[in-house]
Short mmCIF file of C-alpha atoms and ligand atoms in Angstrom, two decimals:
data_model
loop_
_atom_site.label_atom_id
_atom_site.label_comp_id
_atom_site.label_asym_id
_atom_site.label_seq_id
_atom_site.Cartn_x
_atom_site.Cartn_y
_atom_site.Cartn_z
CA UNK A 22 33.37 -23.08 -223.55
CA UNK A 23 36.86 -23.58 -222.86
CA UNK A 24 39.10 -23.02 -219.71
CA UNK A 25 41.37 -20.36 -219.89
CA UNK A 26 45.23 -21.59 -221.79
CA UNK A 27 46.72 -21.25 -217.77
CA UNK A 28 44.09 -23.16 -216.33
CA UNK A 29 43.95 -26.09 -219.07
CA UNK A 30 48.09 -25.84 -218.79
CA UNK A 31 47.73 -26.35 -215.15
CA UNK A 32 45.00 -29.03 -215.63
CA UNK A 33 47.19 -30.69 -218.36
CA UNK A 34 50.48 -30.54 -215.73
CA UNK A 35 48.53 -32.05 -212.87
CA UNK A 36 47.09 -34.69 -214.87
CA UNK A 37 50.33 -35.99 -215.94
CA UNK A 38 51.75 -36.27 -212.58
CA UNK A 39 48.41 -37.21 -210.31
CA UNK A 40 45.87 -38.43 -212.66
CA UNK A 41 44.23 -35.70 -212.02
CA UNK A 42 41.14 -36.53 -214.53
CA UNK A 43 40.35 -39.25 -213.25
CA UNK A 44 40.05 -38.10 -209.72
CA UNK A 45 37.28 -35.52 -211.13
CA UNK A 46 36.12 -38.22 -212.75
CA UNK A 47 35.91 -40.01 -209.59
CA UNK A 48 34.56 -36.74 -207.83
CA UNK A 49 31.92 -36.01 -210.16
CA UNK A 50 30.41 -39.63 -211.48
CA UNK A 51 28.06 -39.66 -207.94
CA UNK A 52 24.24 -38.59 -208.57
CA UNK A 53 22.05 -37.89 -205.82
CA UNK A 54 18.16 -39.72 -206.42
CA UNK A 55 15.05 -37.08 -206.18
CA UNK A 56 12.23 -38.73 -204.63
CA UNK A 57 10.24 -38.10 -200.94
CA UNK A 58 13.27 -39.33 -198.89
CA UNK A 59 16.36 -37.51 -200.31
CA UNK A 60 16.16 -35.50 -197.79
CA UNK A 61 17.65 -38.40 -195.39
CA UNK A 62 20.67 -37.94 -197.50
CA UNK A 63 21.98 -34.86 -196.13
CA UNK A 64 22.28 -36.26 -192.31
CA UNK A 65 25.95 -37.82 -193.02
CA UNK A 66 27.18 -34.72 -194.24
CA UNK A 67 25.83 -33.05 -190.96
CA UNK A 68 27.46 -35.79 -189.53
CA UNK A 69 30.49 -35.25 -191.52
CA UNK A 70 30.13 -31.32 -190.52
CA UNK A 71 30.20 -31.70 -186.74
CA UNK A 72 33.23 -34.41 -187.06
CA UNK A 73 35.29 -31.33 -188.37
CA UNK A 74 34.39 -28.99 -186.56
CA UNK A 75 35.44 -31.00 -183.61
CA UNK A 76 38.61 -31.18 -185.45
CA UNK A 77 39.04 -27.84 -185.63
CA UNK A 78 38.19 -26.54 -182.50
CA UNK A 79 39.56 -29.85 -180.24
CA UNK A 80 43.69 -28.67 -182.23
CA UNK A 81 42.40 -25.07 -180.90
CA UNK A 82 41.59 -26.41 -177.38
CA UNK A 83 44.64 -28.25 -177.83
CA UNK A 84 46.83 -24.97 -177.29
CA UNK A 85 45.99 -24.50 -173.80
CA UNK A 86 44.88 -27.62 -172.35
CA UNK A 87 47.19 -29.81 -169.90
CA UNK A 88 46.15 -33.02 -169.19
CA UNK A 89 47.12 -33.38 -165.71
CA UNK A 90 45.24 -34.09 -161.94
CA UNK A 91 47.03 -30.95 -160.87
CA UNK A 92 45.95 -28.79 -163.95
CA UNK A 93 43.54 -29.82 -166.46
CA UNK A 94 40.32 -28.06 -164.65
CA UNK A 95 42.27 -24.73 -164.27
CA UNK A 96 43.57 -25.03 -167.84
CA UNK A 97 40.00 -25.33 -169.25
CA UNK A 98 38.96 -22.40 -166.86
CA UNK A 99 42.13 -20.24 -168.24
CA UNK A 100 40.51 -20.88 -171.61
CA UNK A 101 37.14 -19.94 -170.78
CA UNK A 102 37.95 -16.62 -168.89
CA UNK A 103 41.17 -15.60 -170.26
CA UNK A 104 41.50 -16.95 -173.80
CA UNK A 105 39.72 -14.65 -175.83
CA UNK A 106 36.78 -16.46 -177.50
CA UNK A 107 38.21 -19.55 -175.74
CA UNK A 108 34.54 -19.96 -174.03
CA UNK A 109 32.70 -20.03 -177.65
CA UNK A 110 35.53 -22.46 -178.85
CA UNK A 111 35.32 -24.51 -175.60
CA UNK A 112 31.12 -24.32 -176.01
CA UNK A 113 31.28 -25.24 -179.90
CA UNK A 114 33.18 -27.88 -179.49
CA UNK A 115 30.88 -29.64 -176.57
CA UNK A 116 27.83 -29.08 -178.27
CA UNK A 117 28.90 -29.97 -181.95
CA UNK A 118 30.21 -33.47 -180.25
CA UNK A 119 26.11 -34.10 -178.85
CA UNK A 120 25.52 -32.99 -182.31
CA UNK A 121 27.06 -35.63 -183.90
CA UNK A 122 26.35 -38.17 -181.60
CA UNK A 123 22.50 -37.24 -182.58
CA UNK A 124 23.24 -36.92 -186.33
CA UNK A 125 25.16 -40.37 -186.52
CA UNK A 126 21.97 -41.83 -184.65
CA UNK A 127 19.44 -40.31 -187.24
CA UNK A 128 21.95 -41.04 -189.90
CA UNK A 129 22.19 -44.64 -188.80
CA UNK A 130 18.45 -44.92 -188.61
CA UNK A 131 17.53 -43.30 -191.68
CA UNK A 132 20.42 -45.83 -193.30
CA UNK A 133 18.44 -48.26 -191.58
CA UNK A 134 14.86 -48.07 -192.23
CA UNK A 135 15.89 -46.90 -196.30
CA UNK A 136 17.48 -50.36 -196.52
CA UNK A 137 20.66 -48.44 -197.50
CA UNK A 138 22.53 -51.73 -196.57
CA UNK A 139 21.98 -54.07 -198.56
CA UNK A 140 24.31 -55.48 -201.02
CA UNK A 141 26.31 -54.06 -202.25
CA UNK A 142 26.50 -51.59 -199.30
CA UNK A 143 27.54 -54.00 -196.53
CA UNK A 144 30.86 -52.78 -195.71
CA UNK A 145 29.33 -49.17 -196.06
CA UNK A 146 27.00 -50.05 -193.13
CA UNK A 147 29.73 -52.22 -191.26
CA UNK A 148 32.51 -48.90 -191.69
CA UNK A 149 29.38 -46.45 -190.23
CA UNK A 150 28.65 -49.28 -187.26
CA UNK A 151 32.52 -49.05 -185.98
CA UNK A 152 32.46 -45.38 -186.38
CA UNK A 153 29.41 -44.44 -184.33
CA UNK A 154 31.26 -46.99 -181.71
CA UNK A 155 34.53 -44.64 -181.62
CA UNK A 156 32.01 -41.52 -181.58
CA UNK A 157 30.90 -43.28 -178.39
CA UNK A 158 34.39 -43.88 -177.24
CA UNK A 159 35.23 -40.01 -178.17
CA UNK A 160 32.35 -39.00 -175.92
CA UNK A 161 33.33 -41.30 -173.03
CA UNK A 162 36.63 -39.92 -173.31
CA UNK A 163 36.54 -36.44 -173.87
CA UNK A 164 33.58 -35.89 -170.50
CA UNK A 165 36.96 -36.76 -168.14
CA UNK A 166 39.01 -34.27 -169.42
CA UNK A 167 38.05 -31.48 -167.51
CA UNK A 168 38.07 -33.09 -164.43
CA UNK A 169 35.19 -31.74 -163.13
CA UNK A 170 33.02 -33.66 -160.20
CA UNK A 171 30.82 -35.02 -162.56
CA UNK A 172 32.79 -36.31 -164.97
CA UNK A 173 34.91 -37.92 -162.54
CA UNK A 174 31.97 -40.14 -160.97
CA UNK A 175 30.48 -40.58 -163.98
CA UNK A 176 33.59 -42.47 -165.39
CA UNK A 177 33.90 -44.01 -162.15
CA UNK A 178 30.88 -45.90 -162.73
CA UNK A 179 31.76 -46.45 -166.73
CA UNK A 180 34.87 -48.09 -165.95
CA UNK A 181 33.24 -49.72 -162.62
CA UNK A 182 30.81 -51.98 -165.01
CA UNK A 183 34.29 -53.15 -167.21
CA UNK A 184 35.28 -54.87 -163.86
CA UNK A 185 32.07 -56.29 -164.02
CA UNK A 186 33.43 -58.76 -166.74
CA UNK A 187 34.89 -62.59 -166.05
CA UNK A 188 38.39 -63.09 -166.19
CA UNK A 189 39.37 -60.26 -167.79
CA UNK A 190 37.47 -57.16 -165.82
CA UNK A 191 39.77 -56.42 -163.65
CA UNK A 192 42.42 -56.26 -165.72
CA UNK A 193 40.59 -54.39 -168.57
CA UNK A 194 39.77 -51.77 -165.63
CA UNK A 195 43.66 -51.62 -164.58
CA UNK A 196 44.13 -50.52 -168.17
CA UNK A 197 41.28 -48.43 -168.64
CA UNK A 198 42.01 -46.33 -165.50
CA UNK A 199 45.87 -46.87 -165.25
CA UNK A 200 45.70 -48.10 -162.01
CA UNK A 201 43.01 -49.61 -159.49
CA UNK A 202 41.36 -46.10 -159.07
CA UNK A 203 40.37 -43.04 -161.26
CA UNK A 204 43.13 -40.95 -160.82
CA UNK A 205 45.84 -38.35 -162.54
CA UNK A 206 46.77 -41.76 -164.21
CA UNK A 207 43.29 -42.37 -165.87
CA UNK A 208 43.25 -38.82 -167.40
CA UNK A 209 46.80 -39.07 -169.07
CA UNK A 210 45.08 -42.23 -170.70
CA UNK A 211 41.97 -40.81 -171.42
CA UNK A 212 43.54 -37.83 -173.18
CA UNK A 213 45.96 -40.20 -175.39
CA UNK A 214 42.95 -41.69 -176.54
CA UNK A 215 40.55 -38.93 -177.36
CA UNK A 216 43.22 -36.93 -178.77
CA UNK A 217 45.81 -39.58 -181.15
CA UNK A 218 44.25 -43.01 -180.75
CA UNK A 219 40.68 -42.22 -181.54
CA UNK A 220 41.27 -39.86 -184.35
CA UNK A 221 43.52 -42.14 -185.94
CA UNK A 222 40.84 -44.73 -186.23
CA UNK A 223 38.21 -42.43 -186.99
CA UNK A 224 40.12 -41.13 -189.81
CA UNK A 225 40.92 -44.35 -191.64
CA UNK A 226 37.20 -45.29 -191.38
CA UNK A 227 35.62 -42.23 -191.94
CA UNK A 228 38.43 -42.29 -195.47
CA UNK A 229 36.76 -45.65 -196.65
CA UNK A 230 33.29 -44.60 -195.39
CA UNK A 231 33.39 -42.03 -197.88
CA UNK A 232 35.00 -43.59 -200.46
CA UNK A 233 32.64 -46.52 -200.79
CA UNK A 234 29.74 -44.13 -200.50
CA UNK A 235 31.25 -42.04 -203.39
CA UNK A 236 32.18 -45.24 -205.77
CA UNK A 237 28.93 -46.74 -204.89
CA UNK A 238 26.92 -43.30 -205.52
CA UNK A 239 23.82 -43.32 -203.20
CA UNK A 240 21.15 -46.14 -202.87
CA UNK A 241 17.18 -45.76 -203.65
CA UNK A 242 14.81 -47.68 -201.12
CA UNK A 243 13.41 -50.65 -202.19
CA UNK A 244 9.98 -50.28 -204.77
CA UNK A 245 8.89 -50.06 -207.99
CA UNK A 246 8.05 -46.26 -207.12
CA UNK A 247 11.79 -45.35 -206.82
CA UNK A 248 13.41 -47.13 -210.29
CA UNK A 249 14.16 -44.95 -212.85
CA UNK A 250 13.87 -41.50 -210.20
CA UNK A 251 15.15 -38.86 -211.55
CA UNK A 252 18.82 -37.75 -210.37
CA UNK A 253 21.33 -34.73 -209.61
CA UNK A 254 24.88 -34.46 -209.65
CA UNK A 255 26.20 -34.94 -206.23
CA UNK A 256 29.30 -32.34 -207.55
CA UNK A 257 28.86 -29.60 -207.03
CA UNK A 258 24.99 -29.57 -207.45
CA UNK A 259 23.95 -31.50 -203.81
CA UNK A 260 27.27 -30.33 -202.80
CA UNK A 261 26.37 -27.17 -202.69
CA UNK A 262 22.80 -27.87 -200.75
CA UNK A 263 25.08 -29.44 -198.40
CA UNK A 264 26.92 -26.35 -198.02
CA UNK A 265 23.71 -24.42 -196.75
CA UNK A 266 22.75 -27.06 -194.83
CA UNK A 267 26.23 -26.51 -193.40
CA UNK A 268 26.14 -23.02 -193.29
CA UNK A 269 22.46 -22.94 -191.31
CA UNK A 270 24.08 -25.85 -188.80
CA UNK A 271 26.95 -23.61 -187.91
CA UNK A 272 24.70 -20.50 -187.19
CA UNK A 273 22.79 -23.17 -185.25
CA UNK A 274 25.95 -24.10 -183.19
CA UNK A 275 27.34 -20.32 -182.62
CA UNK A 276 23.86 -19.52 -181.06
CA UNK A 277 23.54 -22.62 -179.14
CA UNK A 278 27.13 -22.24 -177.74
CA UNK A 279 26.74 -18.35 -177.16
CA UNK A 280 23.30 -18.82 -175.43
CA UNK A 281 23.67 -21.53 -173.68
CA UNK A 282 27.42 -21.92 -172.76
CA UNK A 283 29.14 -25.22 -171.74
CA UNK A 284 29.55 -25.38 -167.73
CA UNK A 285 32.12 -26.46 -165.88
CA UNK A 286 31.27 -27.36 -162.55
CA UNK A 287 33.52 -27.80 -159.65
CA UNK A 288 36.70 -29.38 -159.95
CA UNK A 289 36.90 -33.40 -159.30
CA UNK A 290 37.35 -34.61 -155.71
CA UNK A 291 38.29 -37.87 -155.16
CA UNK A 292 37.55 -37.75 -151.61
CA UNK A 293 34.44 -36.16 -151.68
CA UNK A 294 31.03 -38.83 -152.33
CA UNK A 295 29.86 -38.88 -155.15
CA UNK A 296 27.06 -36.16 -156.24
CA UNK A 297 23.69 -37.30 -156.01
CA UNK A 298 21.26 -37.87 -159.33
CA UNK A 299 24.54 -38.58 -161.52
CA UNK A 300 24.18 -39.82 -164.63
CA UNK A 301 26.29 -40.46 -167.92
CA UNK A 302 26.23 -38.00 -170.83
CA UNK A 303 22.37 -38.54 -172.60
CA UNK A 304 23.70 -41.00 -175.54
CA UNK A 305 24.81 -43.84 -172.63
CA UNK A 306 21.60 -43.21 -171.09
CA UNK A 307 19.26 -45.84 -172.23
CA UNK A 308 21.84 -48.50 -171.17
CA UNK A 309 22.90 -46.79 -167.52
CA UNK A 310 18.92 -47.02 -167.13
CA UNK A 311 18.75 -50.48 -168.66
CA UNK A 312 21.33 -51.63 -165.80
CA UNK A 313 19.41 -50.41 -163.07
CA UNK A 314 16.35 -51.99 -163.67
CA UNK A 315 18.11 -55.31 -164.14
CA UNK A 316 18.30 -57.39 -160.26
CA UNK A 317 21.41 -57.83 -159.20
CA UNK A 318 21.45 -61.42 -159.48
CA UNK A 319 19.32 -63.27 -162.23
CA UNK A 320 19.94 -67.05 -161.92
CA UNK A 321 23.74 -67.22 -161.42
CA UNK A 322 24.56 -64.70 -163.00
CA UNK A 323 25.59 -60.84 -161.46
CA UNK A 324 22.55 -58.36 -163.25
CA UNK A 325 24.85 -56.18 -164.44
CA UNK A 326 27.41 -58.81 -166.52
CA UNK A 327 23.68 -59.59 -168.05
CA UNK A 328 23.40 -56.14 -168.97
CA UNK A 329 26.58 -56.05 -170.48
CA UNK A 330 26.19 -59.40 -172.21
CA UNK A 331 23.38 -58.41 -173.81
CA UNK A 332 24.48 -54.57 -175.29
CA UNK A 333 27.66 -56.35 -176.41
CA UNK A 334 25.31 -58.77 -178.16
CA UNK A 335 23.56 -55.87 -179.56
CA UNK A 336 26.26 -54.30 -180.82
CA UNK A 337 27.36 -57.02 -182.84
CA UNK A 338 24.02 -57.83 -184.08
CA UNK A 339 24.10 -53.99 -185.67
CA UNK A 340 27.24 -54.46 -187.16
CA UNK A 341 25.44 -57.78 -188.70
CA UNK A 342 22.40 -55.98 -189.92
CA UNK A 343 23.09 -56.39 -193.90
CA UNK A 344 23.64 -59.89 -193.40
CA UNK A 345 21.00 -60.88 -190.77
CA UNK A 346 18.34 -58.86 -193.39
CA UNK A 347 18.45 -61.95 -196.18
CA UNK A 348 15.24 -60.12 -197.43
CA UNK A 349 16.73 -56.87 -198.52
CA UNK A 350 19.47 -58.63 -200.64
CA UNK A 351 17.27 -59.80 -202.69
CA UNK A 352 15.29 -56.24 -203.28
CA UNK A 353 11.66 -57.63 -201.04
CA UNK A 354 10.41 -55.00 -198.33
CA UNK A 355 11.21 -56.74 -194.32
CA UNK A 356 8.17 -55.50 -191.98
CA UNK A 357 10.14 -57.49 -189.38
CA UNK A 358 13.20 -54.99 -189.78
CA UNK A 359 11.18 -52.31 -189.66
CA UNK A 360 9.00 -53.52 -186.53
CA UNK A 361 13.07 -54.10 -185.05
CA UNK A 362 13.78 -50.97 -185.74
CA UNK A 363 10.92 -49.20 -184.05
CA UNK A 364 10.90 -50.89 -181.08
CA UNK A 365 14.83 -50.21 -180.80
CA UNK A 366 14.29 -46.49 -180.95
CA UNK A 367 11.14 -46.41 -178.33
CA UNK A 368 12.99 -48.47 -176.15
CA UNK A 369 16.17 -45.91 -176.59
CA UNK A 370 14.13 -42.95 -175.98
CA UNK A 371 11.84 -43.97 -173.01
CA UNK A 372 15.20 -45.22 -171.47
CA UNK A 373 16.96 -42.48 -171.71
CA UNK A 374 13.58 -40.06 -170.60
CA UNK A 375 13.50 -42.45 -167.81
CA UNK A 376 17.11 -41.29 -166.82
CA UNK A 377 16.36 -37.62 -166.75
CA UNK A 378 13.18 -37.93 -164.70
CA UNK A 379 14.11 -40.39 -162.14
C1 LIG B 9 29.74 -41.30 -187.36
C2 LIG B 9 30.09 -40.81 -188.47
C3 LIG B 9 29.49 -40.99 -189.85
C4 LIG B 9 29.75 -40.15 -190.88
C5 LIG B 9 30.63 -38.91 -190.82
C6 LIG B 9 29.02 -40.64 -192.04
C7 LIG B 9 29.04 -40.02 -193.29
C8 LIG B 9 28.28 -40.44 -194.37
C9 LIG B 9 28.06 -39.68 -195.59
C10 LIG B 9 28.63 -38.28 -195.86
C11 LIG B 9 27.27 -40.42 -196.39
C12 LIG B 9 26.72 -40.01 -197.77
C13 LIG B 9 25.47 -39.14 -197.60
C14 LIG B 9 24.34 -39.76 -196.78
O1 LIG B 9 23.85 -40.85 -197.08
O2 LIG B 9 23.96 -39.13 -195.79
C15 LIG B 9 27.01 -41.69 -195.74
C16 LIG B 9 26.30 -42.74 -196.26
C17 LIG B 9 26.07 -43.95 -195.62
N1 LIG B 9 26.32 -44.22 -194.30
FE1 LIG B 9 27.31 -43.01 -193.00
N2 LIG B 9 28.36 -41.79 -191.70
C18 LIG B 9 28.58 -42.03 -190.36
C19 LIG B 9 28.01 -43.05 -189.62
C20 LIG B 9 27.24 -44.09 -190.14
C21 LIG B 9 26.58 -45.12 -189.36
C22 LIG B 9 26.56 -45.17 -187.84
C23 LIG B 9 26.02 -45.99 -190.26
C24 LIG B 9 25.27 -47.25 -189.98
C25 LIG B 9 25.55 -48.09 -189.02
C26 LIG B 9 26.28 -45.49 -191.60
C27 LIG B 9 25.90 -46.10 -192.78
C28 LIG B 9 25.89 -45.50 -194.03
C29 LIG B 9 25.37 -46.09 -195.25
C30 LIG B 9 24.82 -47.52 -195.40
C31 LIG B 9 25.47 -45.12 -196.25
C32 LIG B 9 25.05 -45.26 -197.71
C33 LIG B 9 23.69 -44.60 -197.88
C34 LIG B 9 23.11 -44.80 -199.26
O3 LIG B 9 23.79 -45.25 -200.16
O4 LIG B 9 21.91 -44.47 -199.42
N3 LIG B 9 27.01 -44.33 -191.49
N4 LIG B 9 27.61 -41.66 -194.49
#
């Protein structure tokens, strides 16, 4: 059947002037796989999902917040008692930023253990490393900004460990908090970051994320069992599953948020000690833990630069992961990646357990 004369003159004038064809074309040549693990290809949408909605609701939050010492924790409590719905916007947007932290872990693991990585998806994998390394920044930066008790210590001891580092730690700190101390200073910063410098980054990555993942289409595991699988159009058939998937994680969000609202605490002061049992937010856990079990001197060395030696080490060894796994570029199942892999996540759970309970 075809379009109606308006619609194909429309199509007709947009193609002239954007290409438009072969942007559908572009749009539409992606097919999804069937076989037992699709389902793993649905977690970076949700990932995608909660990265808007923080979008969204962080340019609402935007309207009222005011970055300041003097003001920030009464701005945020003007939103949640006099904004109307300002609490549920305020909630949704705390809990769909845990979200994502927890979706771009699965996502990343599911990536992982599927072998999604290898060639030619190297700089897929690279792009989704640096991004769940700026979600981690976003989290970092966003728990200061309503300058509640908590979130003031807790930074305190984040940016503590950057001073920490040879040569440069104390000047890295200096930056970080705008001055030797976490003060008014260290919030303007934060702010700048979580709400210009961060997305900026995001965005460009997030843009060639997707776009690899779309001209690349999605990757099968590794096996005999999964050539030849039979396959959907991503648009709009698995578009559309998205969509309830979507739809069922923003129901999922509302209730969360509406049932269990975000607190706020008391408002940060610097003179006052710090509150006992404090702790980062859960997704810094399993290294906060990690540095407290480490002495604080092994050999020469201060405990805690070993601690941070060794996550920095870990961090580039994920970004490395397609090329460290020669195995998987040439199509041959790694139990040693797999064995990595498992230990890495019962390590990261027991860690951060550890930090709840102790
Ligand atoms: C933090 C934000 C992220 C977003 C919004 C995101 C989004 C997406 C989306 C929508 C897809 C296509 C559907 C799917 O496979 O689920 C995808 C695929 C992919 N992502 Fe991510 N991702 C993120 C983080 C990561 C991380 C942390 C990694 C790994 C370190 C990663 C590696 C990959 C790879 C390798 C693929 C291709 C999968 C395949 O072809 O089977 N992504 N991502």
């Amino acid at each position: 059947m075809t379009g109606s004369p308006t619609k194909s003159t429309v199509a007709a004038w947009l193609d002239e002037r954007l290409g438009w064809s072969a942007i559908k074309e572009f749009a539409q040549h992606k097919r999804i796989p069937l076989h037992r693990h699709t389902v793993w290809y649905y977690l970076g949408g949700m990932t995608l999902f909660c990265f808007l909605v923080q979008i969204g609701t962080g340019i609402l939050l935007l309207l009222y917040y005011r970055p300041t010492a003097e003001a920030a924790f009464e701005s945020v409590e003007f939103i949640m008692t006099d904004v109307r719905f300002g609490w549920l916007v305020r909630s949704i947007h705390s809990w769909s930023a845990n979200l994502m932290l927890f979706f771009a872990f699965v996502h990343m693991f599911s990536v992982f253990f599927l072998r999604a990585y290898r060639k030619p998806r190297e700089l897929t994998w690279v792009s989704g490393a640096l991004l769940l390394f700026l979600s981690l920044g976003f989290g970092f930066s966003g728990y200061l900004l309503p300058w509640n008790q908590l979130a003031y210590f807790a930074t305190k001891v984040g940016t503590d460990i950057l001073g920490q580092i040879p040569l440069i730690g104390h000047w890295l700190l200096t930056v970080a908090r705008g001055g030797d101390e976490v003060s008014g200073a260290t919030l303007t910063r934060f702010f700048g970051v979580h709400v210009a410098v961060l997305p900026m980054i995001a965005t460009f990555f997030l843009v060639v994320h997707l776009a690899m993942v779309q001209k690349q289409g999605m990757s099968v595991p590794i096996g005999p069992s999964y050539q030849n699988t039979r396959t959907m159009p991503f648009f709009p058939n698995f578009a559309l599953r998205d969509l309830v998937g979507w739809t069922l994680a923003l129901g999922i969000l509302v209730l969360l948020a509406s049932i269990f609202p975000w607190e706020l605490g008391v408002k940060a002061d610097p003179l006052a000690s710090a509150p006992a049992g404090i702790r980062p937010e859960w997704f810094f856990c399993f290294m906060f833990q990690t540095l407290k079990y480490i002495p604080s001197h092994v050999l020469f060395m201060p405990g805690e630069l070993l601690g941070i030696i060794g996550f920095s080490l870990g961090g580039v060894a994920l970004i490395l992961v397609p090329f460290l796994d020669r195995r998987a570029a040439r199509e041959e199942r790694n139990g040693l990646m797999t064995a990595i892999g498992c230990v890495v996540i019962l390590y990261m759970a027991v860690f951060t357990l550890l930090a709840y309970v102790r």
